[in-house]
Amino acid sequence: MSWHPQYRSSKFRHVFGKPASKENCYDSVPITHSVQDNHFCAVNPHFIAVVTECTGGGAFLVIPLHQTGKLDPHYPKVCGHRGNVLDVKWNPFNDFEIASCSEDATIKIWDIPKQLLTKNLTAFRKELVGHARKVGLVEWHPTAANILFSSGYDYKVMVWNLDSKESVIMSPVKTINCHQDVILSMSFNTNGSLLATACKDRKIRVLDPRAGTVLQEANYKGHRANKVLFLGNLKKLLSTGTSRWNNRQMALWDQDDLSVPVTEVDLDGSSGVLFPFYDADTNMLYVVGKGDRNIHYYEISANKPHLNYLTEYHSYNPQKGIGVMPKRGLDVSSCEIFRFYKLITTKSLIEPVSMIVPRRSESYQEDIYPPTASAQPSLTAQEWLSGMNKEPVLMSLRPGAEPLSPQPLPSERTLSMPTAPTSPHLFNQTESLVAEDGRRPFSLLEEKAPRWAAEHRQEEKKTWLSDGFDIFECPPPKTENELLQMFYRQQDEIRRLRELVTQREVQAKQLELEIRNLRMNSPRL
């Protein structure tokens, strides 16, 4: 057998990472020195929140997204916790509300003013008191408004309903007591009906978050999970951790059967925790290692092999934490499909890194931006608590588009081959191009010709384009990484052109036979 991997055609094969320029970074930011294995950063389209160092308690910074450059040493903080802040999360349905948890065993909900902070913010909107020990994680429910989950070092997961009018909530609506050690990670499926957790007792659990019952539990000894993640609606879980030989490892699981992983991938022998991030719109998985200088990314397939390695982004600075921009905050004009915010403690710097699909066209690329989750909840807190489940309210990322009505997401996406655009506007455009291509109106012969004959003329105009790039007019590469990307892109284009030539020869013969038959059947022609 050949050692060469099987060729896969993918529109995300040449995705590359583009770091922001120095003036577009956030400099002189006092990033926390906590050893907790958390992200320490939360981002939305208006603000970036970063856990910081603070004497006499815990605090975090809330910086407007546009306020780049050097940060004022006396920049106001959000402080009110009596212990170090361990995690912060923005409300997905309110860009001006954030939750924080701390070593003081409390969770606080903060309202961030739209104008710039002029002094330290100490007045919280709500305080949640229920954990007996420090609280390590908080997670908002993905579809229900005002539902918050927290996990603490008392081995409990608590469900909070923030619709209460009380400023201090002393008891959660549900407490889940099935864990035997500290919870290291929490993740929801798309509609929030299932909760997956990774625990320090080396077990992965899939829970019913309302009933608090364990639906599935992994007792596999060959993989020690640190982080777990639902892979959209593929009915699969991905966990990162270590193998029995202490190599960093990823494992893919069937959410209905956690007895044995579907596949395992060993990465390296480093010790930093791996943070996985999944983009359900593009089916891409990003793996970021704490203390690493690079970001690996993969494409997830419903068929074997499930994890298809694409490439990695290299950097000179190691990251301590990471933040991710929601899809609705991306720059679609530059074909940006994901954006990280790297916390670089060695330089007190926050560096945005954009993951970009190389396209020459500046128009909206509908094929890489399917409808995505919007900032509108599909359920109230009471509806979710009563047992209702709904898919997220979707929105188009096209500028000026409005949220779409709630609809079920597809269970699987076809990932092996790129799909062709199917909007009515593009079909109309194809027909008009075919009409303009001839020097006379449609004749009877053209009306009876098959549909692919019309599409043939449209494709001829894009023969030399690959993902929007003209392979003979690409700008000269500036780095070794760009040179490699250009080489692979040209190899892919050569393969595609060879296949296209063969297809054109077959189509030409078929078209010649169609014309001959039509002339025989239509004497007027």
XYZ file of C-alpha atoms in Angstrom:
525
model
C 0.000 0.000 0.000
C 1.105 3.544 -0.665
C 1.997 5.643 2.331
C 0.319 8.673 0.789
C -2.966 9.582 2.526
C -6.151 9.389 0.511
C -6.940 12.697 -1.166
C -9.967 14.543 0.235
C -11.573 17.477 -1.462
C -12.609 20.158 1.036
C -13.326 23.862 0.854
C -11.542 24.259 4.228
C -8.359 22.492 3.183
C -6.398 25.747 2.924
C -7.745 27.614 5.961
C -4.950 29.652 7.504
C -4.504 31.659 10.681
C -3.875 35.395 10.437
C -2.673 37.155 13.614
C -3.696 40.753 14.185
C -1.162 43.525 13.740
C 0.467 45.043 16.805
C -1.873 48.059 16.839
C -4.917 45.752 16.762
C -3.795 43.726 19.810
C -4.468 44.498 23.476
C -1.194 45.356 25.182
C -0.175 45.765 28.846
C -3.066 43.599 30.097
C -2.363 42.135 33.581
C -3.463 38.559 32.834
C -4.055 36.259 35.805
C -1.339 33.866 36.990
C -3.855 31.284 38.214
C -2.971 27.653 37.522
C -6.619 26.708 36.930
C -7.137 24.944 33.570
C -9.742 27.390 32.272
C -9.953 29.786 29.336
C -9.712 32.961 31.528
C -11.209 34.924 28.631
C -14.699 35.472 27.212
C -15.567 37.422 24.062
C -18.691 38.768 22.399
C -19.201 41.271 19.548
C -18.921 44.216 21.973
C -16.468 43.301 24.760
C -13.580 41.087 25.734
C -13.479 39.967 29.386
C -10.167 38.795 30.891
C -9.479 37.470 34.374
C -6.784 39.638 35.934
C -4.607 39.914 39.002
C -6.063 41.818 41.922
C -5.056 42.256 45.551
C -7.662 41.689 48.244
C -10.054 39.624 46.127
C -10.801 38.619 42.565
C -11.438 40.779 39.527
C -11.654 40.762 35.756
C -11.373 43.389 33.037
C -14.077 44.233 30.505
C -12.490 45.943 27.499
C -14.510 47.287 24.541
C -13.573 45.320 21.459
C -12.539 48.408 19.498
C -10.263 49.714 22.278
C -7.036 48.123 21.076
C -3.489 49.173 21.836
C -1.877 49.759 25.207
C -4.196 49.485 28.197
C -4.161 52.166 30.886
C -2.526 50.773 34.073
C -5.437 52.250 36.065
C -8.143 50.871 33.804
C -11.286 50.120 35.889
C -11.943 46.529 36.943
C -15.054 44.514 37.695
C -14.357 43.500 41.279
C -16.606 42.217 44.034
C -15.486 38.652 44.692
C -13.607 37.925 47.914
C -11.479 35.253 46.200
C -9.775 34.789 42.843
C -12.059 34.706 39.809
C -11.809 31.311 38.093
C -14.178 31.592 35.121
C -16.218 34.196 33.226
C -18.908 33.660 30.557
C -20.997 36.154 28.581
C -24.732 35.593 28.335
C -25.274 34.355 24.740
C -28.561 36.311 24.566
C -27.402 39.562 26.190
C -24.060 41.071 25.214
C -24.088 43.309 28.304
C -24.511 40.582 30.936
C -21.713 38.363 32.225
C -21.407 35.646 34.870
C -18.309 35.080 36.995
C -17.400 32.431 39.569
C -14.756 32.518 42.230
C -12.851 30.796 45.000
C -15.244 32.481 47.450
C -17.871 29.812 46.475
C -20.229 32.317 44.823
C -21.381 33.154 41.303
C -22.149 36.757 40.423
C -24.137 38.209 37.533
C -23.010 41.617 36.296
C -24.661 44.246 34.082
C -21.981 45.952 32.011
C -22.839 49.543 31.019
C -22.773 50.446 27.340
C -20.538 53.418 27.991
C -16.929 53.024 29.098
C -16.268 52.258 32.746
C -14.870 55.247 34.597
C -14.369 53.516 37.960
C -14.289 50.004 39.383
C -17.609 48.184 39.061
C -18.500 46.574 42.385
C -22.318 46.465 42.232
C -23.467 43.094 40.910
C -27.027 42.398 39.756
C -27.385 38.945 41.295
C -25.388 36.702 43.596
C -25.839 32.917 43.589
C -24.948 31.215 46.847
C -25.199 27.440 47.123
C -21.817 25.785 46.683
C -19.894 24.742 49.795
C -16.478 25.100 48.133
C -14.955 27.199 45.346
C -16.760 27.317 42.006
C -14.615 26.399 39.013
C -16.933 26.560 35.990
C -20.034 28.367 34.764
C -22.012 27.665 31.574
C -25.094 29.363 30.102
C -27.801 27.198 28.593
C -27.570 27.381 24.747
C -31.290 27.879 23.992
C -33.138 28.858 27.207
C -32.938 32.389 28.578
C -31.635 33.010 32.113
C -30.606 29.414 32.855
C -27.087 29.094 34.260
C -25.096 25.995 35.260
C -22.216 25.973 37.728
C -19.844 23.302 38.998
C -17.785 23.493 42.168
C -15.138 21.695 44.146
C -17.927 20.217 46.261
C -18.462 17.811 43.295
C -21.886 19.309 42.532
C -23.447 20.770 39.386
C -26.141 23.353 40.152
C -28.856 24.715 37.866
C -29.908 28.330 38.483
C -32.985 30.189 37.281
C -32.122 33.891 37.037
C -35.713 34.972 36.389
C -36.105 35.333 40.156
C -36.542 38.892 41.419
C -34.254 38.285 44.381
C -30.784 39.834 44.206
C -29.315 36.969 46.255
C -30.461 33.473 45.258
C -29.715 30.965 47.985
C -30.940 27.733 46.402
C -30.683 26.363 42.833
C -33.631 24.805 41.016
C -31.655 21.557 40.666
C -28.513 20.033 42.184
C -26.768 17.131 40.419
C -24.828 14.911 42.846
C -23.596 12.055 40.631
C -19.897 13.023 40.460
C -17.233 11.524 42.714
C -14.561 14.185 42.153
C -13.984 17.674 40.730
C -15.768 18.434 37.440
C -13.222 19.547 34.847
C -15.467 20.368 31.916
C -19.126 20.840 30.912
C -20.694 20.893 27.451
C -24.260 21.039 26.091
C -25.643 19.503 22.941
C -27.243 21.826 20.388
C -30.681 22.180 22.004
C -29.465 21.895 25.605
C -31.343 18.664 26.380
C -28.115 16.822 27.286
C -25.112 17.802 29.394
C -21.722 16.087 29.089
C -19.139 16.349 31.878
C -15.529 15.275 32.295
C -14.521 14.539 35.859
C -11.268 14.075 37.710
C -12.344 10.489 38.463
C -11.495 9.837 34.769
C -15.106 9.301 33.734
C -17.147 11.003 31.043
C -20.859 11.271 31.787
C -23.860 12.257 29.686
C -26.609 13.648 31.925
C -30.199 14.730 31.716
C -29.713 18.255 33.114
C -33.319 18.595 34.330
C -33.657 15.221 36.040
C -30.020 15.002 37.123
C -29.783 11.358 36.032
C -26.803 9.740 34.320
C -27.738 8.464 30.856
C -24.292 7.232 29.786
C -20.996 6.797 31.628
C -17.547 5.967 30.235
C -15.363 3.625 32.295
C -12.705 3.205 29.606
C -9.277 2.988 31.281
C -7.138 3.824 28.263
C -8.106 7.494 28.105
C -8.095 10.023 30.967
C -10.317 12.906 29.856
C -9.790 16.522 30.906
C -12.172 18.291 28.516
C -15.293 17.052 26.739
C -17.296 18.579 23.910
C -20.526 17.778 22.059
C -19.996 17.781 18.287
C -23.143 19.585 17.233
C -25.861 17.254 15.970
C -23.513 14.474 14.894
C -24.450 12.523 18.064
C -20.809 12.276 18.990
C -18.572 13.529 21.786
C -14.947 14.544 21.622
C -12.686 14.464 24.655
C -9.104 15.561 25.146
C -6.811 14.176 27.809
C -3.966 11.699 28.171
C -3.393 8.085 27.221
C -2.153 5.395 29.575
C 1.383 6.310 28.431
C 0.808 9.987 29.348
C 0.682 11.186 25.749
C -1.776 13.938 24.960
C -4.705 12.328 23.209
C -8.082 12.986 21.598
C -10.908 10.459 21.673
C -14.156 10.404 19.703
C -17.218 8.801 21.325
C -20.716 7.773 20.321
C -22.968 9.668 22.725
C -25.295 6.639 22.979
C -22.481 4.194 23.778
C -19.521 5.347 25.896
C -18.111 1.867 26.501
C -15.275 2.217 23.952
C -14.203 5.286 21.950
C -14.900 5.284 18.224
C -11.342 6.416 17.535
C -8.309 7.712 19.427
C -5.573 10.055 18.179
C -2.283 10.535 20.029
C -0.782 13.994 19.591
C 2.470 14.447 21.537
C 4.108 14.091 24.921
C 3.547 17.636 26.204
C 1.823 18.234 29.515
C -0.447 21.219 28.766
C -4.210 20.714 28.810
C -5.870 20.630 25.378
C -8.881 22.928 24.857
C -11.166 21.738 22.009
C -13.436 24.130 20.076
C -15.979 22.891 17.544
C -17.619 24.928 14.802
C -20.868 23.136 13.892
C -21.364 25.387 10.843
C -18.167 24.253 9.114
C -17.636 20.955 10.997
C -14.150 22.077 11.927
C -12.449 21.194 15.205
C -9.745 23.435 16.680
C -7.434 22.108 19.392
C -5.505 24.627 21.492
C -2.937 23.497 24.035
C -2.234 25.431 27.212
C 1.366 26.606 26.984
C 1.578 25.667 23.291
C 2.521 27.960 20.447
C 0.270 26.458 17.800
C -3.362 25.652 17.043
C -4.239 22.364 15.318
C -7.400 22.112 13.274
C -9.315 19.185 11.859
C -12.415 18.523 9.801
C -14.969 16.194 11.378
C -16.582 13.602 9.128
C -19.529 11.329 9.816
C -17.641 8.551 8.025
C -14.269 6.977 8.737
C -11.763 8.421 9.301
C -13.794 10.754 11.493
C -10.935 13.138 12.351
C -9.324 14.527 9.202
C -6.250 16.600 9.955
C -6.020 19.846 7.965
C -2.994 21.787 9.216
C -1.921 23.991 12.121
C -1.292 27.627 12.910
C 2.202 28.400 14.222
C 3.087 31.239 16.561
C 6.155 32.321 18.512
C 4.300 33.036 21.756
C 2.727 30.418 24.059
C -0.882 30.933 25.159
C -2.068 30.615 28.752
C -5.754 30.964 27.934
C -7.977 31.476 24.947
C -11.189 33.266 24.025
C -13.486 32.652 21.049
C -15.668 35.144 19.209
C -19.267 34.007 18.480
C -19.999 33.513 14.786
C -22.214 36.605 14.656
C -19.185 38.786 15.488
C -16.962 37.627 12.618
C -15.862 39.662 9.609
C -17.611 37.922 6.711
C -16.123 40.331 4.156
C -12.679 38.783 4.713
C -14.037 35.171 4.774
C -13.266 34.812 8.484
C -14.802 31.613 9.860
C -13.350 31.591 13.405
C -11.475 33.994 15.680
C -9.349 33.274 18.724
C -8.042 35.670 21.362
C -4.753 34.328 22.709
C -3.700 35.301 26.246
C 0.087 35.695 26.200
C 1.248 36.222 29.770
C 4.938 36.545 28.861
C 4.130 39.786 27.037
C 0.928 40.840 28.879
C -0.705 40.704 25.466
C -4.031 39.585 23.996
C -3.566 38.665 20.344
C -6.553 38.080 18.029
C -6.011 35.301 15.466
C -8.469 35.015 12.564
C -9.013 31.723 10.737
C -9.640 32.612 7.097
C -10.797 30.676 4.048
C -8.749 32.017 1.104
C -11.151 33.503 -1.439
C -10.446 36.203 -3.998
C -14.028 37.384 -4.298
C -15.105 40.119 -1.869
C -18.793 39.219 -2.084
C -20.637 37.313 0.651
C -19.636 33.619 0.536
C -22.868 31.804 1.276
C -21.326 28.315 1.053
C -19.071 28.857 4.087
C -21.644 30.773 6.149
C -24.741 28.591 6.695
C -27.428 29.834 9.140
C -25.938 30.005 12.625
C -27.170 30.491 16.188
C -28.442 33.999 16.872
C -28.610 36.068 20.066
C -32.308 35.280 20.503
C -33.385 32.520 22.934
C -35.838 29.916 21.689
C -37.207 29.124 25.183
C -37.954 30.906 28.421
C -36.479 29.534 31.630
C -39.845 28.211 32.773
C -40.527 26.477 29.452
C -37.202 24.662 29.612
C -37.684 23.660 33.231
C -41.119 22.252 32.367
C -39.537 19.865 29.840
C -39.615 21.654 26.483
C -36.736 21.403 23.986
C -36.214 23.635 20.968
C -33.403 24.121 18.505
C -31.577 27.477 18.532
C -33.031 30.418 16.639
C -30.910 30.739 13.515
C -29.711 33.807 11.681
C -27.893 34.512 8.450
C -24.514 36.222 8.639
C -25.258 38.160 5.480
C -25.126 41.887 6.396
C -28.631 43.196 7.085
C -30.253 39.772 7.427
C -32.828 39.088 10.157
C -33.052 36.037 12.485
C -34.748 33.010 10.953
C -37.556 31.078 12.588
C -36.489 28.159 14.835
C -35.972 24.971 12.865
C -34.317 21.587 13.529
C -30.678 21.358 12.545
C -29.607 18.516 10.227
C -28.291 15.458 12.036
C -25.300 15.109 9.745
C -23.523 17.227 7.195
C -21.953 15.867 4.041
C -18.313 16.699 4.503
C -16.410 14.721 1.917
C -17.319 16.887 -1.085
C -18.039 20.629 -1.279
C -21.614 21.499 -2.175
C -22.583 23.734 -5.046
C -24.532 26.937 -4.437
C -28.264 26.333 -4.724
C -29.891 29.705 -4.111
C -32.549 30.805 -6.638
C -30.572 33.976 -7.285
C -27.573 31.961 -8.457
C -29.728 29.767 -10.708
C -31.235 32.893 -12.275
C -27.753 34.293 -12.683
C -26.654 31.066 -14.409
C -29.559 31.237 -16.848
C -28.842 34.879 -17.654
C -25.177 34.113 -18.266
C -26.141 31.301 -20.624
C -28.457 33.678 -22.464
C -25.728 36.321 -22.741
C -23.135 33.770 -23.831
C -24.824 33.206 -27.216
C -25.107 35.899 -29.864
C -28.777 35.143 -30.587
C -31.883 34.327 -28.497
C -32.624 30.771 -27.359
C -33.559 28.520 -30.236
C -35.548 25.306 -30.153
C -32.293 23.404 -29.914
C -31.224 25.309 -26.790
C -34.611 24.884 -25.186
C -34.405 21.111 -25.606
C -30.781 20.853 -24.499
C -30.173 19.251 -21.085
C -29.635 21.460 -17.999
C -25.995 20.501 -17.625
C -25.270 21.985 -21.046
C -26.265 25.416 -19.725
C -24.212 24.942 -16.571
C -21.259 23.909 -18.767
C -20.913 27.450 -20.136
C -21.094 28.955 -16.646
C -18.371 26.637 -15.309
C -16.059 27.436 -18.240
C -15.718 30.980 -16.901
C -14.468 29.637 -13.542
C -12.099 26.983 -14.911
C -9.010 28.606 -13.512
C -10.417 29.500 -10.087
C -9.870 27.397 -6.970
C -11.741 28.543 -3.837
C -11.865 32.007 -5.407
C -8.109 32.084 -6.167
C -6.660 32.371 -9.662
C -3.808 29.887 -9.559
C -1.841 31.879 -12.137
C -2.353 35.276 -10.496
C -1.738 34.548 -6.802
C 0.434 37.102 -5.009
C 3.968 35.919 -4.294
C 4.288 34.060 -0.958
C 5.998 35.911 1.860
C 6.626 33.060 4.294
C 7.442 29.373 4.129
C 3.946 28.543 5.385
C 2.343 30.575 2.576
C 4.657 28.889 0.049
C 3.539 25.437 1.230
C -0.110 26.482 1.124
C 0.347 27.786 -2.417
C 2.065 24.540 -3.486
C -0.714 22.348 -2.058
C -3.353 24.607 -3.575
C -1.783 24.289 -7.028
C -1.493 20.500 -6.683
C -5.185 20.338 -5.822
C -6.001 22.540 -8.787
C -3.985 20.362 -11.168
C -5.897 17.281 -9.994
C -9.184 19.102 -10.380
C -8.322 20.343 -13.867
C -7.415 16.830 -15.007
C -10.752 15.546 -13.780
C -12.495 18.512 -15.404
C -10.849 17.836 -18.785
C -12.056 14.235 -18.689
C -15.574 15.361 -17.757
C -15.598 17.955 -20.564
C -14.604 15.343 -23.157
C -17.461 13.077 -22.073
C -19.919 15.985 -21.976
C -18.828 17.168 -25.445
C -19.533 13.757 -26.941
C -22.905 13.573 -25.206
C -23.779 17.093 -26.405
C -22.802 16.229 -29.966
C -25.135 13.221 -29.886
C -27.960 15.363 -28.431
C -27.554 17.960 -31.205
C -27.487 15.282 -33.915
C -30.681 13.680 -32.564
C -32.452 17.037 -32.266
C -31.548 17.979 -35.855
C -32.902 14.676 -37.129
C -36.176 15.162 -35.205
C -36.589 18.856 -36.091
C -36.312 19.530 -39.871
C -36.520 23.306 -39.302
C -33.131 23.195 -37.575
